[in-house]
Coordinates of C-alpha atoms and ligand atoms in Angstrom, one line a residue:
X258 CA -1.0 44.5 -2.3
X259 CA -2.5 44.1 0.9
X260 CA -0.9 46.4 3.4
X261 CA -0.2 43.7 6.2
X262 CA 1.8 41.8 3.6
X263 CA 4.8 44.1 4.1
X264 CA 6.0 42.7 7.1
X265 CA 4.2 39.5 7.4
X266 CA 6.1 36.4 8.6
X267 CA 4.2 33.2 8.1
X268 CA 4.0 30.3 10.4
X269 CA 2.6 27.1 8.4
X270 CA 0.2 24.8 10.6
X271 CA -0.5 21.5 9.4
X272 CA -3.8 21.0 11.8
X273 CA -3.6 17.7 12.4
X274 CA -0.6 17.8 13.9
X275 CA -0.4 21.0 15.9
X276 CA -2.1 20.7 19.1
X277 CA -4.9 18.8 20.5
X278 CA -7.5 20.4 22.8
X279 CA -9.8 17.6 23.1
X280 CA -7.8 14.5 23.5
X281 CA -8.7 12.8 20.6
X282 CA -5.2 12.1 19.2
X283 CA -5.5 14.8 16.4
X284 CA -5.1 18.8 16.4
X285 CA -7.8 20.9 16.1
X286 CA -8.8 24.7 16.0
X287 CA -9.1 25.0 19.6
X288 CA -5.4 23.8 20.1
X289 CA -4.3 26.2 17.5
X290 CA -6.2 29.3 19.7
X291 CA -4.1 28.1 22.6
X292 CA -0.8 28.5 21.0
X293 CA -1.2 31.7 19.3
X294 CA 0.7 33.6 21.6
X295 CA 3.4 31.1 21.2
X296 CA 3.5 31.7 17.4
X297 CA 3.4 35.7 18.0
X298 CA 6.4 35.0 20.5
X299 CA 8.4 33.7 17.8
X300 CA 7.8 36.4 15.8
X301 CA 5.6 35.6 13.2
X302 CA 2.5 37.3 12.8
X303 CA 0.7 35.2 9.8
X304 CA -0.5 31.9 9.5
X305 CA -1.2 29.4 6.6
X306 CA -3.1 26.3 7.7
X307 CA -3.3 23.3 5.5
X308 CA -6.8 22.1 4.4
X309 CA -9.3 22.0 7.2
X310 CA -12.2 21.7 5.0
X311 CA -14.4 18.2 5.4
X312 CA -12.5 15.5 3.2
X313 CA -12.1 11.7 3.2
X314 CA -8.7 12.4 4.0
X315 CA -6.9 10.5 1.2
X316 CA -4.5 13.4 0.5
X317 CA -4.4 15.0 4.1
X318 CA -7.5 17.1 2.9
X319 CA -6.3 18.0 -0.5
X320 CA -9.4 16.2 -1.5
X321 CA -12.0 18.2 -0.4
X322 CA -15.5 16.9 -0.1
X323 CA -17.2 20.1 0.8
X324 CA -15.4 23.5 0.3
X325 CA -17.5 25.4 2.8
X326 CA -17.5 23.0 5.9
X327 CA -14.9 22.5 8.1
X328 CA -13.5 19.0 8.8
X329 CA -15.7 18.0 12.0
X330 CA -12.0 16.5 13.6
X331 CA -10.8 20.4 13.7
X332 CA -14.3 21.8 14.6
X333 CA -16.9 23.6 13.3
X334 CA -17.1 26.7 10.8
X335 CA -18.3 28.7 13.8
X336 CA -14.8 27.4 15.7
X337 CA -13.0 28.4 12.7
X338 CA -14.3 31.7 12.7
X339 CA -13.3 32.0 16.5
X340 CA -9.7 31.1 15.6
X341 CA -10.0 34.0 12.8
X342 CA -11.3 36.4 15.6
X343 CA -8.6 35.4 18.1
X344 CA -5.8 35.7 15.4
X345 CA -7.1 39.2 14.3
X346 CA -6.8 40.1 18.0
X347 CA -3.6 39.5 18.3
X348 CA -2.8 41.7 15.3
X349 CA -2.1 38.4 13.1
X350 CA -3.5 37.0 9.7
X351 CA -4.4 33.7 8.5
X352 CA -4.2 32.3 5.0
X353 CA -6.5 28.9 4.5
X354 CA -5.6 26.7 1.8
X355 CA -7.5 26.5 -1.6
X356 CA -7.5 23.7 -3.5
X357 CA -9.1 24.9 -6.8
X358 CA -7.6 22.2 -9.4
X359 CA -9.4 19.3 -8.1
X360 CA -12.1 17.7 -5.5
X361 CA -12.3 14.4 -3.5
X362 CA -14.1 12.0 -5.7
X363 CA -16.7 12.2 -3.0
X364 CA -17.9 15.7 -3.7
X365 CA -21.2 15.8 -4.5
X366 CA -20.2 17.8 -7.7
X367 CA -18.3 14.7 -8.6
X368 CA -20.8 12.3 -7.7
X369 CA -23.4 14.1 -10.0
X370 CA -21.0 14.8 -13.0
X371 CA -20.1 10.4 -12.8
X372 CA -23.9 9.9 -13.2
X373 CA -25.3 8.7 -17.0
X374 CA -27.9 11.2 -17.4
X375 CA -26.8 14.8 -18.2
X376 CA -27.1 17.5 -15.2
X377 CA -25.8 20.6 -14.2
X378 CA -22.1 19.4 -13.2
X379 CA -22.0 16.7 -16.1
X380 CA -18.8 19.0 -17.3
X381 CA -17.6 20.5 -13.7
X382 CA -15.1 17.7 -14.6
X383 CA -13.1 16.9 -17.5
X384 CA -14.3 13.4 -18.9
X385 CA -13.7 12.1 -22.4
X386 CA -16.8 10.5 -24.6
X387 CA -16.4 6.9 -24.6
X388 CA -15.2 4.6 -21.8
X389 CA -12.1 3.3 -23.7
X390 CA -10.9 6.6 -24.8
X391 CA -8.2 8.2 -22.6
X392 CA -7.4 11.7 -22.7
X393 CA -3.7 12.0 -24.3
X394 CA -0.9 13.3 -22.0
X395 CA -3.4 13.6 -18.9
X396 CA -3.8 11.5 -16.0
X397 CA -6.9 9.7 -16.0
X398 CA -9.2 6.7 -14.5
X399 CA -11.6 4.4 -16.6
X400 CA -14.2 2.2 -15.5
X401 CA -15.3 3.7 -12.1
X402 CA -18.6 5.1 -13.1
X403 CA -22.1 4.4 -14.8
X404 CA -20.9 7.5 -17.2
X405 CA -19.3 6.5 -20.6
X406 CA -16.2 8.2 -20.1
X407 CA -12.8 8.5 -18.6
X408 CA -12.3 11.1 -16.3
X409 CA -8.7 13.5 -15.9
X410 CA -7.1 13.5 -12.5
X411 CA -5.2 16.3 -11.0
X412 CA -3.1 14.2 -8.6
X413 CA -4.1 11.2 -6.8
X414 CA -6.9 8.9 -8.4
X415 CA -9.3 10.3 -5.5
X416 CA -8.6 13.9 -7.0
X417 CA -10.4 14.2 -10.1
X418 CA -9.5 17.4 -12.3
X419 CA -12.3 20.2 -12.3
X420 CA -12.9 21.4 -15.5
X421 CA -11.8 25.0 -16.4
X422 CA -11.3 24.4 -20.0
X423 CA -8.6 23.4 -22.4
X424 CA -6.7 26.3 -23.9
X425 CA -7.2 24.9 -27.6
X426 CA -9.8 22.5 -27.4
X427 CA -9.0 19.6 -30.1
X428 CA -11.5 16.8 -29.2
X429 CA -15.3 17.0 -29.3
X430 CA -15.1 16.4 -25.3
X431 CA -12.7 19.2 -24.6
X432 CA -14.2 22.4 -23.7
X433 CA -12.9 25.8 -24.2
X434 CA -12.4 28.2 -21.3
X435 CA -15.1 30.1 -22.5
X436 CA -17.7 27.0 -22.3
X437 CA -20.6 28.1 -19.7
X438 CA -19.3 24.8 -17.8
X439 CA -16.1 25.7 -17.7
X440 CA -17.1 29.5 -16.3
X441 CA -19.3 27.9 -14.0
X442 CA -16.4 26.1 -12.4
X443 CA -14.6 29.2 -12.3
X444 CA -17.2 30.9 -10.5
X445 CA -17.7 28.2 -7.8
X446 CA -14.3 28.6 -7.0
X447 CA -14.9 32.4 -6.7
X448 CA -17.6 31.8 -4.6
X449 CA -15.9 29.5 -2.2
X450 CA -13.5 32.1 -1.9
X451 CA -16.0 35.1 -1.2
X452 CA -17.4 32.7 1.4
X453 CA -14.3 32.3 3.7
X454 CA -13.5 36.1 3.1
X455 CA -16.5 37.1 4.1
X456 CA -16.2 35.1 7.6
X457 CA -12.8 36.4 8.4
X458 CA -9.9 34.7 6.1
X459 CA -7.1 37.1 5.3
X460 CA -6.7 35.0 2.0
X461 CA -5.3 31.9 0.5
X462 CA -2.3 29.4 -0.3
X463 CA -3.3 28.2 -3.6
X464 CA -2.5 24.7 -4.2
X465 CA -1.2 23.6 -7.6
X466 CA -1.9 27.1 -8.7
X467 CA -0.7 26.3 -12.5
X468 CA -2.8 23.0 -13.0
X469 CA -6.2 25.1 -13.9
X470 CA -6.4 24.8 -17.7
X471 CA -5.3 22.1 -19.4
X472 CA -3.1 21.6 -22.3
X473 CA -2.1 25.5 -21.5
X474 CA 1.1 26.8 -23.4
X475 CA 4.4 27.3 -21.6
X476 CA 3.4 30.4 -20.4
X477 CA 0.4 29.1 -18.9
X478 CA -1.6 31.6 -20.8
X479 CA -5.1 30.0 -20.1
X480 CA -4.4 29.5 -16.4
X481 CA -3.1 33.1 -15.9
X482 CA -6.3 34.7 -17.4
X483 CA -8.4 32.9 -14.4
X484 CA -5.9 34.1 -11.7
X485 CA -6.1 37.6 -13.2
X486 CA -9.7 37.7 -13.1
X487 CA -9.9 36.2 -9.6
X488 CA -7.2 39.0 -8.7
X489 CA -9.6 41.8 -10.2
X490 CA -12.2 40.3 -8.0
X491 CA -10.1 40.7 -4.5
X492 CA -9.0 44.2 -5.7
X493 CA -12.5 45.1 -5.7
X494 CA -14.1 43.7 -3.1
X495 CA -11.1 42.4 -0.6
X496 CA -8.3 44.4 -1.4
X497 CA -6.6 43.1 2.0
X498 CA -6.8 39.5 1.1
X499 CA -3.6 37.9 0.2
X500 CA -2.7 35.1 -2.3
X501 CA 0.3 32.9 -2.3
X502 CA 0.9 30.3 -5.2
X503 CA 2.3 27.1 -5.2
X504 CA 3.5 27.5 -8.5
X505 CA 7.7 28.0 -8.4
X506 CA 7.6 30.4 -10.8
X507 CA 7.2 34.1 -9.6
X508 CA 7.8 35.7 -13.4
X509 CA 4.6 33.8 -14.6
X510 CA 2.5 33.7 -11.1
X511 CA 3.1 37.3 -9.7
X512 CA 1.9 39.0 -13.2
X513 CA -1.1 36.4 -12.9
X514 CA -2.0 38.2 -9.8
X515 CA -0.7 36.1 -6.9
X516 CA 0.8 38.6 -4.5
X517 CA 3.5 36.0 -3.4
X518 CA 4.9 32.8 -5.2
X519 CA 7.1 30.0 -3.1
X520 CA 10.5 29.1 -4.1
X521 CA 9.9 25.3 -4.2
X522 CA 11.7 21.8 -4.9
X523 CA 10.1 21.6 -8.5
X524 CA 10.9 23.3 -11.7
X525 CA 14.3 24.8 -10.6
X526 CA 16.5 23.5 -8.4
X527 CA 17.7 26.9 -6.2
X528 CA 15.5 25.7 -3.2
X529 CA 17.3 22.7 -3.0
X530 CA 20.8 23.8 -3.2
X531 CA 20.6 25.8 0.0
X532 CA 19.2 22.8 2.2
X533 CA 18.3 19.7 0.5
X534 CA 20.9 18.9 -2.0
X535 CA 21.3 15.1 -1.9
X536 CA 22.9 13.5 -5.1
X537 CA 24.2 9.6 -4.8
X538 CA 24.2 9.6 -1.2
X539 CA 26.1 12.7 -0.8
X540 CA 24.7 15.8 1.0
X541 CA 26.2 18.9 -0.9
X542 CA 23.6 21.5 0.6
X543 CA 25.0 24.7 0.6
X544 CA 24.7 25.2 4.4
X545 CA 26.9 22.1 5.0
X546 CA 30.2 22.9 6.8
X547 CA 31.8 20.8 4.2
X548 CA 29.7 21.6 1.3
X549 CA 31.8 22.4 -2.1
X550 CA 28.9 24.8 -3.3
X551 CA 29.0 28.4 -4.2
X552 CA 25.6 30.4 -3.0
X553 CA 25.8 31.6 -6.6
X554 CA 24.3 28.2 -7.5
X555 CA 21.2 29.9 -5.3
X556 CA 21.4 33.2 -6.4
X557 CA 22.1 32.7 -10.3
X558 CA 18.6 31.3 -10.5
X559 CA 16.6 33.2 -7.6
X560 CA 18.0 36.8 -8.9
X561 CA 16.8 36.2 -12.0
X562 CA 13.4 36.0 -10.7
X563 CA 13.5 38.0 -8.0
X564 CA 14.7 41.1 -10.1
X565 CA 11.9 40.5 -12.7
X566 CA 9.1 40.8 -9.9
X567 CA 10.3 42.5 -7.0
X568 CA 8.4 45.4 -7.5
X569 CA 5.1 44.0 -8.3
X570 CA 5.2 40.5 -5.6
X571 CA 7.2 38.7 -3.3
X572 CA 9.2 35.4 -4.0
X573 CA 9.0 33.5 -0.7
X574 CA 11.6 31.5 0.7
X575 CA 10.5 28.5 3.3
X576 CA 12.1 26.4 6.0
X577 CA 10.3 23.3 4.7
X578 CA 6.8 22.6 4.2
X579 CA 4.3 19.6 4.6
X580 CA 5.7 18.2 1.4
X581 CA 9.2 18.2 2.0
X582 CA 11.8 16.3 4.2
X583 CA 12.3 18.5 7.4
X584 CA 15.7 20.5 7.0
X585 CA 17.1 18.9 10.0
X586 CA 17.5 15.8 8.0
X587 CA 20.0 17.5 5.9
X588 CA 21.6 20.0 8.1
X589 CA 22.7 20.0 12.0
X590 CA 21.7 22.6 14.5
X591 CA 24.7 25.1 13.6
X592 CA 23.7 24.9 10.0
X593 CA 20.4 25.2 10.6
X594 CA 21.2 28.5 12.5
X595 CA 23.1 29.9 9.5
X596 CA 20.2 28.6 6.9
X597 CA 17.4 30.4 8.9
X598 CA 19.6 33.5 9.6
X599 CA 20.1 33.8 5.5
X600 CA 15.9 33.2 4.9
X601 CA 14.9 35.4 7.6
X602 CA 17.0 38.2 6.3
X603 CA 15.9 37.9 2.7
X604 CA 13.1 39.6 0.7
X605 CA 9.8 38.3 0.2
X606 CA 7.6 36.7 3.3
X607 CA 9.5 33.9 5.0
X608 CA 7.6 30.8 5.8
X609 CA 8.3 28.9 8.7
X610 CA 6.9 25.0 8.8
X611 CA 6.0 24.1 12.4
X612 CA 8.4 22.5 14.5
X613 CA 11.2 23.6 12.1
X614 CA 12.1 26.5 14.6
X615 CA 13.2 23.4 17.2
X616 CA 14.6 21.6 14.5
X617 CA 12.0 18.4 14.8
X618 CA 13.3 15.4 13.0
X619 CA 12.0 14.0 9.7
X620 CA 10.7 10.4 11.2
X621 CA 11.6 8.1 7.9
X622 CA 10.5 5.0 9.2
X623 CA 6.5 5.6 9.5
X624 CA 4.0 4.1 7.4
X625 CA 2.3 6.4 5.1
X626 CA -0.7 8.4 6.6
X627 CA -3.6 10.2 4.5
X628 CA -1.4 10.0 1.3
X629 CA 1.7 11.2 2.9
X630 CA 3.9 8.3 1.8
X631 CA 7.6 9.8 2.1
X632 CA 6.2 13.0 3.4
X633 CA 4.4 11.5 6.2
X634 CA 7.7 12.0 8.1
X635 CA 7.7 15.7 8.2
X636 CA 4.1 15.8 9.5
X637 CA 4.3 14.0 13.1
X638 CA 2.9 15.9 16.3
X639 CA 4.4 18.9 17.3
X640 CA 6.9 18.5 20.2
X641 CA 5.9 20.9 23.1
X642 CA 7.6 19.5 26.3
X643 CA 8.3 16.5 28.2
X644 CA 5.0 15.5 29.4
X645 CA 2.8 12.5 27.7
X646 CA 3.0 12.8 24.1
X647 CA 5.3 15.9 24.2
X648 CA 2.3 18.0 25.2
X649 CA 0.6 17.2 22.1
X650 CA -2.2 15.3 23.1
X651 CA -3.9 13.6 26.2
X652 CA -4.9 11.0 23.9
X653 CA -2.9 7.0 24.3
X654 CA -0.3 7.1 22.3
X655 CA -1.8 4.2 19.8
X656 CA -4.9 6.8 19.3
X657 CA -2.3 9.8 18.0
X658 CA -2.6 11.1 14.4
X659 CA 1.1 9.6 14.0
X660 CA 3.4 8.8 16.7
X661 CA 5.4 11.5 18.5
X662 CA 9.1 11.6 18.4
X663 CA 10.4 9.6 21.6
X664 CA 13.7 9.8 21.0
X665 CA 15.5 10.8 24.1
X666 CA 17.1 13.8 23.0
X667 CA 14.0 14.8 20.6
X668 CA 13.9 18.7 20.7
X669 CA 10.9 20.2 22.6
X670 CA 9.7 23.8 22.7
X671 CA 10.1 23.9 26.6
X672 CA 13.7 22.8 26.8
X673 CA 14.9 25.1 24.0
X674 CA 13.0 28.0 25.3
X675 CA 15.4 27.7 28.7
X676 CA 18.5 27.4 26.6
X677 CA 19.7 31.2 25.0
X678 CA 21.7 29.3 22.5
X679 CA 19.0 27.0 21.1
X680 CA 17.7 27.1 17.7
X681 CA 14.7 28.3 18.6
X682 CA 15.9 31.3 20.4
X683 CA 17.9 32.0 17.3
X684 CA 14.8 32.1 15.4
X685 CA 13.2 34.6 17.8
X686 CA 16.2 36.5 17.6
X687 CA 16.6 36.8 13.8
X688 CA 12.7 37.5 13.4
X689 CA 12.9 40.3 15.7
X690 CA 15.5 42.1 14.1
X691 CA 13.4 41.3 10.7
X692 CA 10.6 42.8 12.5
X693 CA 12.1 45.7 13.7
X694 CA 14.1 46.6 10.8
X695 CA 12.3 48.6 7.9
X696 CA 15.1 47.6 5.5
X697 CA 14.3 44.0 5.7
X698 CA 10.9 44.8 5.0
X699 CA 11.5 46.3 1.8
X700 CA 11.2 43.8 -1.1
X701 CA 13.4 45.7 -3.6
X702 CA 16.4 46.3 -1.8
X703 CA 18.3 43.0 -2.1
X704 CA 22.1 43.6 -3.5
X705 CA 24.2 40.8 -3.7
X706 CA 27.8 42.2 -2.9
X707 CA 30.1 39.7 -2.7
X708 CA 29.7 35.9 -4.1
X709 CA 32.3 33.8 -6.3
X710 CA 32.2 30.4 -7.8
X711 CA 34.5 28.2 -5.9
X712 CA 34.1 30.3 -2.8
X713 CA 31.8 29.7 0.0
X714 CA 31.6 32.8 2.2
X715 CA 29.3 35.8 0.7
X716 CA 27.7 39.2 1.4
X717 CA 24.6 40.8 0.6
X718 CA 22.9 43.8 1.5
X719 CA 19.6 45.3 2.5
X720 CA 19.4 48.9 2.7
X721 CA 21.4 50.1 5.7
X722 CA 22.2 46.3 6.6
X723 CA 25.0 44.3 5.7
X724 CA 24.7 40.6 6.0
X725 CA 28.0 38.3 5.6
X726 CA 27.9 34.5 6.1
X727 CA 30.6 31.9 5.9
X728 CA 29.4 28.6 6.1
X729 CA 32.2 26.7 6.0
X730 CA 34.4 25.5 8.3
X731 CA 37.3 27.6 7.7
X732 CA 38.1 31.0 9.1
X733 CA 37.7 33.3 6.0
X734 CA 38.8 36.9 4.9
X735 CA 36.8 38.9 2.4
X736 CA 38.1 42.2 1.5
X737 CA 35.2 44.9 1.4
X738 CA 37.1 46.5 -1.7
X739 CA 36.3 43.3 -3.6
X740 CA 32.5 44.1 -3.1
X741 CA 30.5 45.4 -5.7
X742 CA 29.5 48.1 -3.7
X743 CA 31.8 49.1 -1.0
X744 CA 30.4 49.1 2.2
X745 CA 30.8 52.2 4.4
X746 CA 32.1 50.8 7.9
X747 CA 33.0 54.2 9.7
X748 CA 29.9 54.1 11.5
X749 CA 28.9 50.5 11.4
X750 CA 27.4 48.6 14.3
X751 CA 27.0 44.9 14.9
X752 CA 23.5 44.1 15.4
X753 CA 23.8 40.2 15.4
X754 CA 26.0 37.6 15.0
X755 CA 26.3 33.6 15.0
X756 CA 29.8 32.4 15.5
X757 CA 32.5 35.4 15.3
X758 CA 33.2 38.2 12.8
X759 CA 35.0 41.3 12.9
X760 CA 36.3 44.1 10.6
X761 CA 39.5 46.1 10.4
X762 CA 41.5 47.5 8.0
X763 CA 39.3 47.1 5.1
X764 CA 38.9 43.5 5.4
X765 CA 36.0 41.3 6.9
X766 CA 37.2 38.4 9.0
X767 CA 34.6 35.7 9.3
X768 CA 35.2 32.7 12.0
X769 CA 34.2 29.2 10.7
X770 CA 30.1 28.9 10.5
X771 CA 29.5 32.7 11.2
X772 CA 26.4 34.7 10.2
X773 CA 26.7 38.6 11.1
X774 CA 24.5 41.5 10.6
X775 CA 25.8 45.0 10.7
X776 CA 24.2 48.1 10.6
X777 CA 25.8 50.9 8.4
X778 CA 25.6 54.3 9.1
X779 CA 24.2 53.4 12.6
X780 CA 22.2 56.5 14.4
X781 CA 25.1 57.2 17.0
Ligands
NOJ48 C1 0.4 20.0 -3.3 C2 0.2 20.1 -1.8 O1 1.2 20.8 -1.1 C3 0.2 18.3 -1.3 O2 0.5 18.3 -0.4 C4 -1.0 17.7 -2.2 O3 -0.7 16.3 -2.2 C5 -1.0 18.2 -4.0 N1 -0.8 19.7 -3.9 C6 -2.4 17.8 -4.3 O4 -3.1 18.6 -4.1

């Protein structure tokens, strides 16, 4: 495990929309460099940046045309290296986004692969051997090339799947994982990783990490074999490089070699329960003041995974990401404060999506941009201040990558910095505690002390720190002797609170919408 992951707090940057330094209406590396002190000041010390490689941008850069070249709109390879240096100067780290499952249809590998005559790249992608034969159970495209075959997709039509082989090939056109062509694909991806690691990046967020081997089994045996091999390469040559998977199955991803896996909105539902639980028009997200949920709806699923992997990897909670509707769409500011306080005091490395620290709003009416569709509303320019375009860019508004939120009360960094009670300052306060307290960096010490079906308030412990939360609108009392492990409050000191909480005569009294941290056996 890279040492720096122990206390890493991540900030996700969608480079298109973070900060434009040259007035062309789109964010760039130089813009990010100018804001590194801001990120550091939040209490985050690591960055995950969405793809920044050369691309036709039909899926916001997840359609890579050249893995080894940055997109000109963000800057050159040298500019990216300068970003790495500036990050390291501040004792921070950065993960690039690795897209190993597919490329753009404009990647030279695919162009070669599409040719009728056999060549080095013919089997870099998955093709059937006849133009009218579609592969069963896989997304595919026919009729686009001179080659007599149908090719497999990983996501959009513009994203042909790279060929890492089939777990159990059944058709003549299906290669095994040990076929030289599939080995070559894997080696090419390792080469891409080495290329950026040598230039100074600190690891990768891995896109669709479970998608490599086709017709894989339930345990993803084939795909896991590949990641184990890649992890061996890292352990040997780049032991401080970190990998986080977009997988949402830590019990598979972590043993396969990932240091971290995300808790996401696919596969299970524990992620949605907290902040994005809308069914039949009813928002019943746990942190809603009037929700009917118990936190067990989250913990039952979360703990099952956490307990299995906590010794070997991190299960990471996110405020949101470039694929989700922003949390502020579902929770108001007070609810967001409680939700963030919870996320940032849980094990694993927290991931804060740019703009979530000020409660930037989801822009539901925007037309799709770069394949964003419903995701587009979460990708609008960062709102820095009250100057032109909220300080994001000098360009004319119609030239911006996406329009800025021009509603009168649009949140900005500048206005929230001035207000001690703002969401931004709450984020800073909680992250400060996280960064100061060793117990919040220990990945293995989570204990759920009190949570009951039908009840809203709950309590959990991380070493000497006791956290209690009452997200409901009613005052609640919890008796300490009902906790699974009765906390010793004799020398406890209150470290932090949102709302109001007290302890007397063996009971905790939690005001409406409260989150509190006590340090037990405090030094004095
Ligand atoms: C997951 C990424 O987060 C998403 O933005 C992208 O569209 C797909 N993978 C395809 O690469």
